Coordinates of C-alpha atoms and ligand atoms in Angstrom, one line a residue:
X30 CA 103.4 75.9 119.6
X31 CA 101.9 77.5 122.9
X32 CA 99.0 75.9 124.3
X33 CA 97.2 78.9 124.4
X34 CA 97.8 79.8 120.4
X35 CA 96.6 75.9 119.5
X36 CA 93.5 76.3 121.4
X37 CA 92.9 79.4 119.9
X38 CA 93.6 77.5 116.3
X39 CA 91.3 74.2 117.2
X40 CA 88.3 76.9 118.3
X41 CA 88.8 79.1 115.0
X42 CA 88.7 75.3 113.1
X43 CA 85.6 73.6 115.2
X44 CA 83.8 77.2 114.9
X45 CA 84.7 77.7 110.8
X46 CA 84.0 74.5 109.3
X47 CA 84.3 74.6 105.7
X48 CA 87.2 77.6 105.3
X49 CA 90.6 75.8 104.9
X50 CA 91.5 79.0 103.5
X51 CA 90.8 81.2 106.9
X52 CA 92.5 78.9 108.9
X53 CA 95.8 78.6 106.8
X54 CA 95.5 82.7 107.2
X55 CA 94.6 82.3 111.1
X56 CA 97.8 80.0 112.2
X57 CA 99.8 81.6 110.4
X58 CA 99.5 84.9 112.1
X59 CA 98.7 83.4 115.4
X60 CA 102.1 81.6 115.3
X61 CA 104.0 84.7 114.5
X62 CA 101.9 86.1 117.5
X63 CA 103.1 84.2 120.1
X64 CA 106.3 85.9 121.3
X65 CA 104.3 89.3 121.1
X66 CA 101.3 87.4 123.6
X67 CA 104.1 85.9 125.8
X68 CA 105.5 89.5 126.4
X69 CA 102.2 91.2 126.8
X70 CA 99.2 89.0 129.0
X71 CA 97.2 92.0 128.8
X72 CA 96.1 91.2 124.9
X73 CA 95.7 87.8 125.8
X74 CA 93.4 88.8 128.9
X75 CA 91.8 91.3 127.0
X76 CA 91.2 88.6 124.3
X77 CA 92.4 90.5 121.3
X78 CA 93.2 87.9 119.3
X79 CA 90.0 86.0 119.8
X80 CA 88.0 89.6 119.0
X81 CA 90.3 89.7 115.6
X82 CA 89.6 86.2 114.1
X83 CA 85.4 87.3 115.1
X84 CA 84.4 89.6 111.7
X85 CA 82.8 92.7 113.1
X86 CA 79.4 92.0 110.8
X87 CA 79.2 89.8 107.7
X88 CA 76.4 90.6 105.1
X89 CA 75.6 88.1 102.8
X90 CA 73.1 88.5 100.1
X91 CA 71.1 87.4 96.8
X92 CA 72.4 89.0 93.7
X93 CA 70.2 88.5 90.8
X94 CA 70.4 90.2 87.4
X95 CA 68.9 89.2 83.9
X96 CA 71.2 87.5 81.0
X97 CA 71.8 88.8 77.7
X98 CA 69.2 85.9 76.6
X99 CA 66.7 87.0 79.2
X100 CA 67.2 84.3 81.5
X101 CA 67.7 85.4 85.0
X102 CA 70.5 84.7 87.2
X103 CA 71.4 84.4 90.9
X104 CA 74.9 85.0 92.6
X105 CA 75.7 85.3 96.2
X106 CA 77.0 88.7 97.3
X107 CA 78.9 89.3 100.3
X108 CA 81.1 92.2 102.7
X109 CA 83.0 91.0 105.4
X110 CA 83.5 94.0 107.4
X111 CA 86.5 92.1 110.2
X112 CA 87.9 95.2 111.8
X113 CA 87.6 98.9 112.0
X114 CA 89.6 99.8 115.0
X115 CA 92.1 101.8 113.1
X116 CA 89.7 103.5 110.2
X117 CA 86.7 102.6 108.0
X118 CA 86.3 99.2 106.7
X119 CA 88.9 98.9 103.9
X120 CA 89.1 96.6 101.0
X121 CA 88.7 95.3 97.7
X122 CA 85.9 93.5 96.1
X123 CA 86.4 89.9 94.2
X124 CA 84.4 88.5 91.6
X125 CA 85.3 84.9 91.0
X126 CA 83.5 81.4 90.7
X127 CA 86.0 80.3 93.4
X128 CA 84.3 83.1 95.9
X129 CA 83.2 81.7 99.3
X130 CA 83.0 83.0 102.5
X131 CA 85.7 81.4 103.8
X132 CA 88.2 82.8 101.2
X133 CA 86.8 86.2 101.7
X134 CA 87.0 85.4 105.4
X135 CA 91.1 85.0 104.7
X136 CA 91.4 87.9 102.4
X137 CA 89.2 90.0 105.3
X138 CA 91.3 89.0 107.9
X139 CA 94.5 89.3 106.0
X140 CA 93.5 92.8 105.3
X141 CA 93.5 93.9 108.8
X142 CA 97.4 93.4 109.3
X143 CA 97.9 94.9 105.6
X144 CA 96.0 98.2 106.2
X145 CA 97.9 98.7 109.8
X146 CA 101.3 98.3 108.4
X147 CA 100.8 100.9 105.6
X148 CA 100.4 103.4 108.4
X149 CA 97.5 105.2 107.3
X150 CA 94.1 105.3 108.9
X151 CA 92.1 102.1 107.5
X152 CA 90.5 99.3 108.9
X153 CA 89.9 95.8 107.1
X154 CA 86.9 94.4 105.2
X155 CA 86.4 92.2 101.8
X156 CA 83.8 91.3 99.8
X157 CA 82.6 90.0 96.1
X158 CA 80.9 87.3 94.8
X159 CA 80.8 84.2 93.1
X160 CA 79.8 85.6 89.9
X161 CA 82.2 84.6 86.5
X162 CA 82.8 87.5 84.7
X163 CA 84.9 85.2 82.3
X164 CA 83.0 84.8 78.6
X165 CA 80.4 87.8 79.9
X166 CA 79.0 90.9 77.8
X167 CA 79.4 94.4 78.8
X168 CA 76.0 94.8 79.4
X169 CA 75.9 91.3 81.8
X170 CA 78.4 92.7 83.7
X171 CA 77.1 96.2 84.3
X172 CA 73.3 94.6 85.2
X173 CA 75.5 92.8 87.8
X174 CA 77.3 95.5 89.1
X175 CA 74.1 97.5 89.7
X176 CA 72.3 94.4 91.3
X177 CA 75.0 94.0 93.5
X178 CA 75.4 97.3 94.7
X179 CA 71.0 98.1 95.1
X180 CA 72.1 95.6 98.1
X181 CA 75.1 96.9 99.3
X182 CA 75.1 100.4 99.5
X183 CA 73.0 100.2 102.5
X184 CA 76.2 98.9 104.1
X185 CA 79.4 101.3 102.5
X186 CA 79.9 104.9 102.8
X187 CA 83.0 107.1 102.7
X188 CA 83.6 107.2 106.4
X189 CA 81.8 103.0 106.9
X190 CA 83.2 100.8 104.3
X191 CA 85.4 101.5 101.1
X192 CA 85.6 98.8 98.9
X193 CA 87.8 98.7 95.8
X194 CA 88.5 96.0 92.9
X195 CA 90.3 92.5 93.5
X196 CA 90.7 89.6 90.7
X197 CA 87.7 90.4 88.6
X198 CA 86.8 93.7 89.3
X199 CA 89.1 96.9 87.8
X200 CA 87.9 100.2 86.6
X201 CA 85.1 98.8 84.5
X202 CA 83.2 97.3 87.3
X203 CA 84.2 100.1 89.7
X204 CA 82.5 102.4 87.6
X205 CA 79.2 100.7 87.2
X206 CA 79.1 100.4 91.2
X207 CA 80.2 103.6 92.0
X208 CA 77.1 104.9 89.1
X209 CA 74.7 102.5 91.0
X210 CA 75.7 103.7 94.4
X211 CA 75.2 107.4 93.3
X212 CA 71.9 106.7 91.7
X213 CA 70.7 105.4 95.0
X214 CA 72.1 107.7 97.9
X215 CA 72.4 110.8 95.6
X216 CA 75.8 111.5 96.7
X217 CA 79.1 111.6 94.9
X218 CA 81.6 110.7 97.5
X219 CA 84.9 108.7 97.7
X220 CA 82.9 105.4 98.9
X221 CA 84.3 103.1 96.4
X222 CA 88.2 103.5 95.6
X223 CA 90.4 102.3 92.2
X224 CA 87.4 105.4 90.5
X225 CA 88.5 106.7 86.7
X226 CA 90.7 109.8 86.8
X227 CA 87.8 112.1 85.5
X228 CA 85.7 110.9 88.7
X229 CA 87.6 110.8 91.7
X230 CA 90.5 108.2 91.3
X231 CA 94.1 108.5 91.4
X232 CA 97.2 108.3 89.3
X233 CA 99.0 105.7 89.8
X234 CA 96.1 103.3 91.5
X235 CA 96.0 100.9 88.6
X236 CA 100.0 100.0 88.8
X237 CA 99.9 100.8 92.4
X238 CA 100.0 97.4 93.9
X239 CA 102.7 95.6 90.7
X240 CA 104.2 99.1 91.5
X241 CA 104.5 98.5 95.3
X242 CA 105.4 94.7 95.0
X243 CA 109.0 95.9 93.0
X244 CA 109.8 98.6 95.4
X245 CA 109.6 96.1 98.3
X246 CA 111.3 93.7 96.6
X247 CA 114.0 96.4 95.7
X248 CA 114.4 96.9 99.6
X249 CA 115.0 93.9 100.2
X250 CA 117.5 93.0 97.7
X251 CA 119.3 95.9 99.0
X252 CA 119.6 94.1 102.3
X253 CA 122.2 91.9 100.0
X254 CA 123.5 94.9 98.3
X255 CA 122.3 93.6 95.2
X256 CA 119.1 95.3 92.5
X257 CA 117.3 94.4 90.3
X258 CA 119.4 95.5 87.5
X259 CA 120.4 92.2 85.2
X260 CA 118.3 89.9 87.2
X261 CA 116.0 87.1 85.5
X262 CA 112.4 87.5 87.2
X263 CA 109.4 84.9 87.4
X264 CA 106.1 86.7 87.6
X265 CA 102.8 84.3 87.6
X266 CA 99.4 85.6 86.8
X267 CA 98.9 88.1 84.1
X268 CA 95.7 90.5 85.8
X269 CA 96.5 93.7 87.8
X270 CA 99.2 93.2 89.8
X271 CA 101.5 91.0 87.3
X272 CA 101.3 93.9 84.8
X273 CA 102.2 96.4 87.0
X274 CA 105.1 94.4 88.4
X275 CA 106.2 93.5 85.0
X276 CA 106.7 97.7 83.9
X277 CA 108.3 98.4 87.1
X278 CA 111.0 95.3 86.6
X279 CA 111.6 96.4 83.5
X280 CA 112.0 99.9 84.3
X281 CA 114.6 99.0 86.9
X282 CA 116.6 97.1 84.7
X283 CA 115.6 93.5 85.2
X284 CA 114.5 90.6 82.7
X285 CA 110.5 89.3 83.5
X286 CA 110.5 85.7 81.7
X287 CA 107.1 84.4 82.8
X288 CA 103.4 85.0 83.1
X289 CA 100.9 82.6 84.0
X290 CA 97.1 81.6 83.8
X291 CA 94.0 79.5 84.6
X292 CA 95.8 77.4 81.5
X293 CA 99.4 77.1 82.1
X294 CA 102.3 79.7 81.9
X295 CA 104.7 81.1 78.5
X296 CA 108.4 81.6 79.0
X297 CA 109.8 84.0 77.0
X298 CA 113.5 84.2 77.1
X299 CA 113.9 87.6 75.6
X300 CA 112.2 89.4 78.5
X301 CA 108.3 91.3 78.3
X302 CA 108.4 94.2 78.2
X303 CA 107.1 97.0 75.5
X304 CA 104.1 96.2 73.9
X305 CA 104.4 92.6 74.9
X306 CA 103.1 94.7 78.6
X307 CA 100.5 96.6 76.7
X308 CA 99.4 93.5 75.3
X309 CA 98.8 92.3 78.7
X310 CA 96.0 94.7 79.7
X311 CA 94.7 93.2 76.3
X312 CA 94.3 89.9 77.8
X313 CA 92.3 91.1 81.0
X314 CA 90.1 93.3 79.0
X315 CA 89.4 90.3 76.7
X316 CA 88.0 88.3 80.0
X317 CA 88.8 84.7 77.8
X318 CA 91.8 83.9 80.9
X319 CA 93.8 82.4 78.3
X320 CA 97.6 83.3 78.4
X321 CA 98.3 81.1 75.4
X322 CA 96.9 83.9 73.6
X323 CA 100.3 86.0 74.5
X324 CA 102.7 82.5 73.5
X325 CA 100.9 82.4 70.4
X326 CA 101.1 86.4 69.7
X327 CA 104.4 86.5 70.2
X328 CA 105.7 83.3 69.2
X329 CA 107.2 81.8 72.6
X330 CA 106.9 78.5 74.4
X331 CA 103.9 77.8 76.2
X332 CA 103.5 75.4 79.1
X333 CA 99.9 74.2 79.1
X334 CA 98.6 73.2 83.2
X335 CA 101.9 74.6 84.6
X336 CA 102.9 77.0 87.2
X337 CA 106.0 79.0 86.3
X338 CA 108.4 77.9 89.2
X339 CA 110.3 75.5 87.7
X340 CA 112.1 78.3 85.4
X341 CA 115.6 79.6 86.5
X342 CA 114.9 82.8 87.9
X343 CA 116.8 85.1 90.6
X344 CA 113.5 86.5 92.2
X345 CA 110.0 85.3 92.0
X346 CA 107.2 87.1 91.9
X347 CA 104.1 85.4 92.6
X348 CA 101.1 87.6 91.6
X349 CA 97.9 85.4 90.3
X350 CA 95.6 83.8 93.2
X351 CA 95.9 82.0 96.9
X352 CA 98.3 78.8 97.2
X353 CA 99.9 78.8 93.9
X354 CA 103.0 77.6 95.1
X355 CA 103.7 74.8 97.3
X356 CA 106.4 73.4 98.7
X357 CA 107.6 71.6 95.9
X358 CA 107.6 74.8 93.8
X359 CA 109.5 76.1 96.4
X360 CA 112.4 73.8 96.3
X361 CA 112.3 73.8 92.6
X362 CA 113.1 77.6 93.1
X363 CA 115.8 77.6 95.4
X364 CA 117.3 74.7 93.5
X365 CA 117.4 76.7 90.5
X366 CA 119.1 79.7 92.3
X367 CA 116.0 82.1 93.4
X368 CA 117.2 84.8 96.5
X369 CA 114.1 86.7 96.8
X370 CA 110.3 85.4 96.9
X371 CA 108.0 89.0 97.0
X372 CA 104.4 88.2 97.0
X373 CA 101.9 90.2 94.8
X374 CA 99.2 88.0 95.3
X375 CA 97.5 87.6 98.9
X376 CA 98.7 84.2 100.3
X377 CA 100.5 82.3 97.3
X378 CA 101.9 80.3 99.3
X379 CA 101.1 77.2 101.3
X380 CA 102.3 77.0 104.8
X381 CA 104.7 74.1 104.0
X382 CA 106.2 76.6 101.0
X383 CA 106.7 79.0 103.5
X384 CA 108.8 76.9 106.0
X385 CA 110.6 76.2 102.8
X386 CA 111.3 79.5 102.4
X387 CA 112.1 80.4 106.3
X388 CA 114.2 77.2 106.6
X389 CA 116.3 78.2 103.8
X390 CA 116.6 81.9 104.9
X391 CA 116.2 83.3 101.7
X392 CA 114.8 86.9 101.0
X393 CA 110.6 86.0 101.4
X394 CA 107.8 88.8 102.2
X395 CA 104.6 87.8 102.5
X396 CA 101.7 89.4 100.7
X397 CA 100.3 91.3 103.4
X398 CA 103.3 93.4 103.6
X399 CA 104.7 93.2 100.0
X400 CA 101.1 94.0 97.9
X401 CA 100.1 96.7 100.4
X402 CA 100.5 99.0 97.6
X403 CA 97.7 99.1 96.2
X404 CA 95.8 99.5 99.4
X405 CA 97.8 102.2 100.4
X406 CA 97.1 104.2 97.2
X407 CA 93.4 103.4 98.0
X408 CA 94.4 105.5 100.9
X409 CA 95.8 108.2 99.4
X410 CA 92.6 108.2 96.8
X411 CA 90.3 108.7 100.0
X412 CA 92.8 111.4 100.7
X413 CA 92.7 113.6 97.8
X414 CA 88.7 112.8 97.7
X415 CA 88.2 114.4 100.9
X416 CA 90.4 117.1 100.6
X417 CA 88.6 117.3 96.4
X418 CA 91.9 118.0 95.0
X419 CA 93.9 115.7 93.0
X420 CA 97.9 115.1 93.2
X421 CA 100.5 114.8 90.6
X422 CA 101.7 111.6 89.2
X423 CA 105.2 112.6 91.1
X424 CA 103.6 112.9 94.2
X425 CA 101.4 109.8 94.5
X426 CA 103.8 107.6 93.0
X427 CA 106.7 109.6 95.6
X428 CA 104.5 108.8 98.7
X429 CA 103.8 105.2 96.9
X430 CA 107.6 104.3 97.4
X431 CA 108.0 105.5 100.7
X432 CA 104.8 103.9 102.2
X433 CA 106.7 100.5 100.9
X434 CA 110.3 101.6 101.7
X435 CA 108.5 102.1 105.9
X436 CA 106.6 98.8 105.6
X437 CA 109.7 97.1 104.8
X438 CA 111.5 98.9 107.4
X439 CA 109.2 98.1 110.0
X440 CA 109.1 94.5 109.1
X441 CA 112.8 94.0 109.6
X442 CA 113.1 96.1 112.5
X443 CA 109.8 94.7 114.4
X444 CA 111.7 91.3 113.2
X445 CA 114.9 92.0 115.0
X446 CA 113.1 93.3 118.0
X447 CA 111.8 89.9 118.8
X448 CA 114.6 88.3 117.9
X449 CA 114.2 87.0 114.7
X450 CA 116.3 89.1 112.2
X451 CA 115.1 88.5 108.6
X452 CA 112.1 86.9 109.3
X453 CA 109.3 89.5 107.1
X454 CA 106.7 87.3 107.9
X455 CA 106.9 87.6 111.5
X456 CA 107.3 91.4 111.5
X457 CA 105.0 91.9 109.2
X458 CA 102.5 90.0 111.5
X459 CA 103.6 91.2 114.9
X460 CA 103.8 95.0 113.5
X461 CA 100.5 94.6 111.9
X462 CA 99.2 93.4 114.9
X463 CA 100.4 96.1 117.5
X464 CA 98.7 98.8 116.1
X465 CA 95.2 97.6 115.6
X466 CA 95.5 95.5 119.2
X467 CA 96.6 98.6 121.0
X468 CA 93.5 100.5 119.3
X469 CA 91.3 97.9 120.3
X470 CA 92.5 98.3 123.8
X471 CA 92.1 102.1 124.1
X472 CA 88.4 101.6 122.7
X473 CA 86.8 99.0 125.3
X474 CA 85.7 95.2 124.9
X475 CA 84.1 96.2 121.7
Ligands
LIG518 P1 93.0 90.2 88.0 O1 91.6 89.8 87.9 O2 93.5 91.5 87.4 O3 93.9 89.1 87.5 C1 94.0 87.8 88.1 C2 94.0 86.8 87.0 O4 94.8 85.7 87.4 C3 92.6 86.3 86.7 O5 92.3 86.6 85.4 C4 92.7 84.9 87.1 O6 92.1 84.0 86.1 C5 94.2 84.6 87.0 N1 94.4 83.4 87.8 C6 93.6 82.9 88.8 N2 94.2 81.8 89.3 C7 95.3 81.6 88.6 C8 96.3 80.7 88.7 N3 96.3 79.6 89.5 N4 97.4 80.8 87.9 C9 97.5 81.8 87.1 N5 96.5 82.8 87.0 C10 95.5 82.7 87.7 O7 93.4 90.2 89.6 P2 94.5 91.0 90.4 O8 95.8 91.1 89.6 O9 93.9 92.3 90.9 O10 94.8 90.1 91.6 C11 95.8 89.1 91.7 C12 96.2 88.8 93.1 O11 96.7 90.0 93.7 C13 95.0 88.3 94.0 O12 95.6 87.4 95.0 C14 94.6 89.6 94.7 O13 93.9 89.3 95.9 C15 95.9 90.3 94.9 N6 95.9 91.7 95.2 C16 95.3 92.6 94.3 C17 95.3 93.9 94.6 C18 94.7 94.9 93.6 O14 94.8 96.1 94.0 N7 94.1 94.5 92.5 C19 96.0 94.5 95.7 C20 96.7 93.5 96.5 C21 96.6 92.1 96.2 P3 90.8 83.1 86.5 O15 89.8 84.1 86.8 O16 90.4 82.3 85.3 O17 91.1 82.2 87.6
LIG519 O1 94.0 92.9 98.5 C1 94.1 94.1 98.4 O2 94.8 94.8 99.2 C2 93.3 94.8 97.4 N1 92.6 94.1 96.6 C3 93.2 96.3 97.3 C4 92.2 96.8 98.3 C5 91.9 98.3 98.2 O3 91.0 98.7 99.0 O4 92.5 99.0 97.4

């Protein structure tokens, strides 16, 4: 490693205490970064990458809101708004127990290099809170929602800061901010993305980013001349992203034999798909987290405490939370004959699974390129709000594909450029990075 990208690593460390999560994030993209700094000293004079790891403003704020027993209750709110050099603050919103600042540092900054390669004009921000939505009543969750927004509105607006959902927030919870948010600004704008068809959201937004996640991984089995047709597939999770990965490899022909949760994973050996998929949206609504709820169902094994990567699959699709697979996982996979690792999830993978990956030059994209997907319908839902007229099915899902047919271009061409053919997570980085630098450059040390 350079000298000057470990300084830069020790400084993020001493000056983040407390956010293993943000770090992992950092070095990863600092490393990629190196070549691109070597070539160009003006981004290292004009301390770009220093500016990128600083968030442009953090809020962080007190949440309370009243229990269904009248109790009352505090979370933690917060935005991290880490870059708008190419667009408005863009990003999603999680609610989890797990939430920190540090992991919404991670997910902040991984957004910024996300948003750039999708090509259209959005800058990168996160928020959420650590509130459980797991076990909670309608009504819980919708006090929450307004509590949380009364604080934050004073921060978002169309052209500022778009949030959208993330684990724990889908429709549901987008619709009780976006009513909270109207209530207090009087305005009925495109501030909050992922909205209900009848109010301003898109087709194709909820399977957007499971969408997204196939069609990359579709490119990049085409490198190999191979498809998805008759492939086995290992998806973990079962939320968002894992369902709409699950219709999309089943439309194409594969075999999906895994989902996973909080409590373990089921294999199912005669593939989901059908209602076993409908059953999955089921599951989320129910907020109990509990996949052996879909083993028992429909009558296949379960695997209480277990992640799915000891299954024989050809490609894996990892789609639940951060660092779900580590290096042992990894091995496991490639011993059992996976080509092609296409994250759904934002960093599932440790750093040591990733050299495992890299080292054995199998097909691997990381998150930030792979999931972009649902971002970059996000995108198109701020389009069609500002121009107030809503596009087909067809034509969302069209411009869908080739937004993830360009990323993956880009990442194998930006790759080969700097001389590392194959190597997605390095062009995704370095392309990511470019764009939003040579912004940064054109607007002053701001
Ligand atoms: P959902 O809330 O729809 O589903 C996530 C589910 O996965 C949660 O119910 C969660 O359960 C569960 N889960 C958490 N940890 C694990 C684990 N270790 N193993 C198995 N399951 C687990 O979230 P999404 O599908 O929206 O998000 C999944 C991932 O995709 C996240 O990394 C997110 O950042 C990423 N992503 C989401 C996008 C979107 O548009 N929604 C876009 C791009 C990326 P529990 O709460 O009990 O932990
Ligand atoms: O991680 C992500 O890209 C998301 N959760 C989606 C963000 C968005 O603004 O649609």
């Amino acid at each position: 490693m350079s000298e000057y990208v470990s300084r830069l690593i020790a400084q993020v460390k001493a000056k983040n205490p407390s956010e293993p999560e943000f770090h992992q994030a950092v070095e990863e993209v600092a490393q990629s970064l190196e070549i691109v700094l070597e070539r160009h000293p003006e981004y290292r004079s004009a301390k770009i990458l220093e500016r990128m790891v600083e968030p442009e403003r953090v809020v962080m704020f007190r949440v309370p809101w009243m229990d269904d027993q009248g109790e009352a209750q505090i979370n933690r709110g917060f935005r991290i708004q880490m870059n708008s050099a190419i667009g408005p603050y863009k990003g999603g919103l999680r609610f989890h127990p797990s939430v920190t600042l540090g992991i919404l540092k991670f997910l902040a900054f991984e957004q910024v290099f996300k948003n750039s390669l999708t090509s259209l004009p959005m800058g990168g921000g996160k928020g959420g809170s650590d509130f459980d939505p797991k076990g909670k009543s309608e009504g819980e969750v919708m006090r929450f929602c307004q509590s949380f927004m009364t604080e934050l509105f004073r921060h978002i607006g169309p052209d500022t800061d778009v949030p959208a959902g993330d684990i724990g927030v889908g429709t549901r919870e987008i619709g009780f901010l976006f009513g909270q948010y109207k209530r207090l600004t009087r305005e009925f704008s495109g501030v909050l993305t992922g909205k209900g068809l009848n109010w301003g959201g898109s087709l194709v937004r909820p399977e957007a980013t499971g969408y997204g996640v196939v069609y990359f991984a579709e490119e990049m089995l085409k490198v190999k001349g191979q498809s998805f047709a008759g492939k086995t597939v290992a998806v973990s999770g079962f939320g968002n992203v894992a369902w709409g990965a699950v219709e999309k490899v089943t439309q194409l022909g594969g075999k999906v034999v895994t989902l996973s949760g909080p409590d373990g994973f089921v294999y199912d050996k005669d593939g989901i798909r059908g209602e076993k998929v409908q059953y999955m949206l089921e599951m989320r609504a129910s907020s109990r987290d509990r996949v052996q709820d879909f083993a028992e169902k429909f009558k296949v094994e379960f695997h209480p405490g277990k992640r799915p990567w000891s299954v024989k699959a050809d490609v894996a699709l990892p789609c639940a939370t951060q660092n779900e697979l580590n290096a042992e996982d990894a091995k496991m996979l490639l011993q059992n004959g996976c080509m092609c690792v296409c994250e759904g999830a934002n960093m599932p993978t440790t750093l040591d699974g990733v050299k495992v990956f890299l080292d054995a030059h199998v097909l691997y994209s990381p998150g930030k390129a792979s999931n972009a997907g649902g971002v970059a319908t996000s995108g198109l839902e701020m389009s069609q709000n500002s121009m107030r007229l809503p596009w087909s099915k067809e034509e969302v899902d069209h411009r869908l594909h080739e937004i993830m047919t360009n990323i993956h271009r880009t990442c194998l061409e930006t790759a080969e450029k700097f001389g590392m053919p194959g190597n997605y997570v390095n062009g995704a980085n370095i392309a990511g990075f470019l764009k939003v630098a040579d912004a940064m450059m054109d607007q002053g040390l701001v």
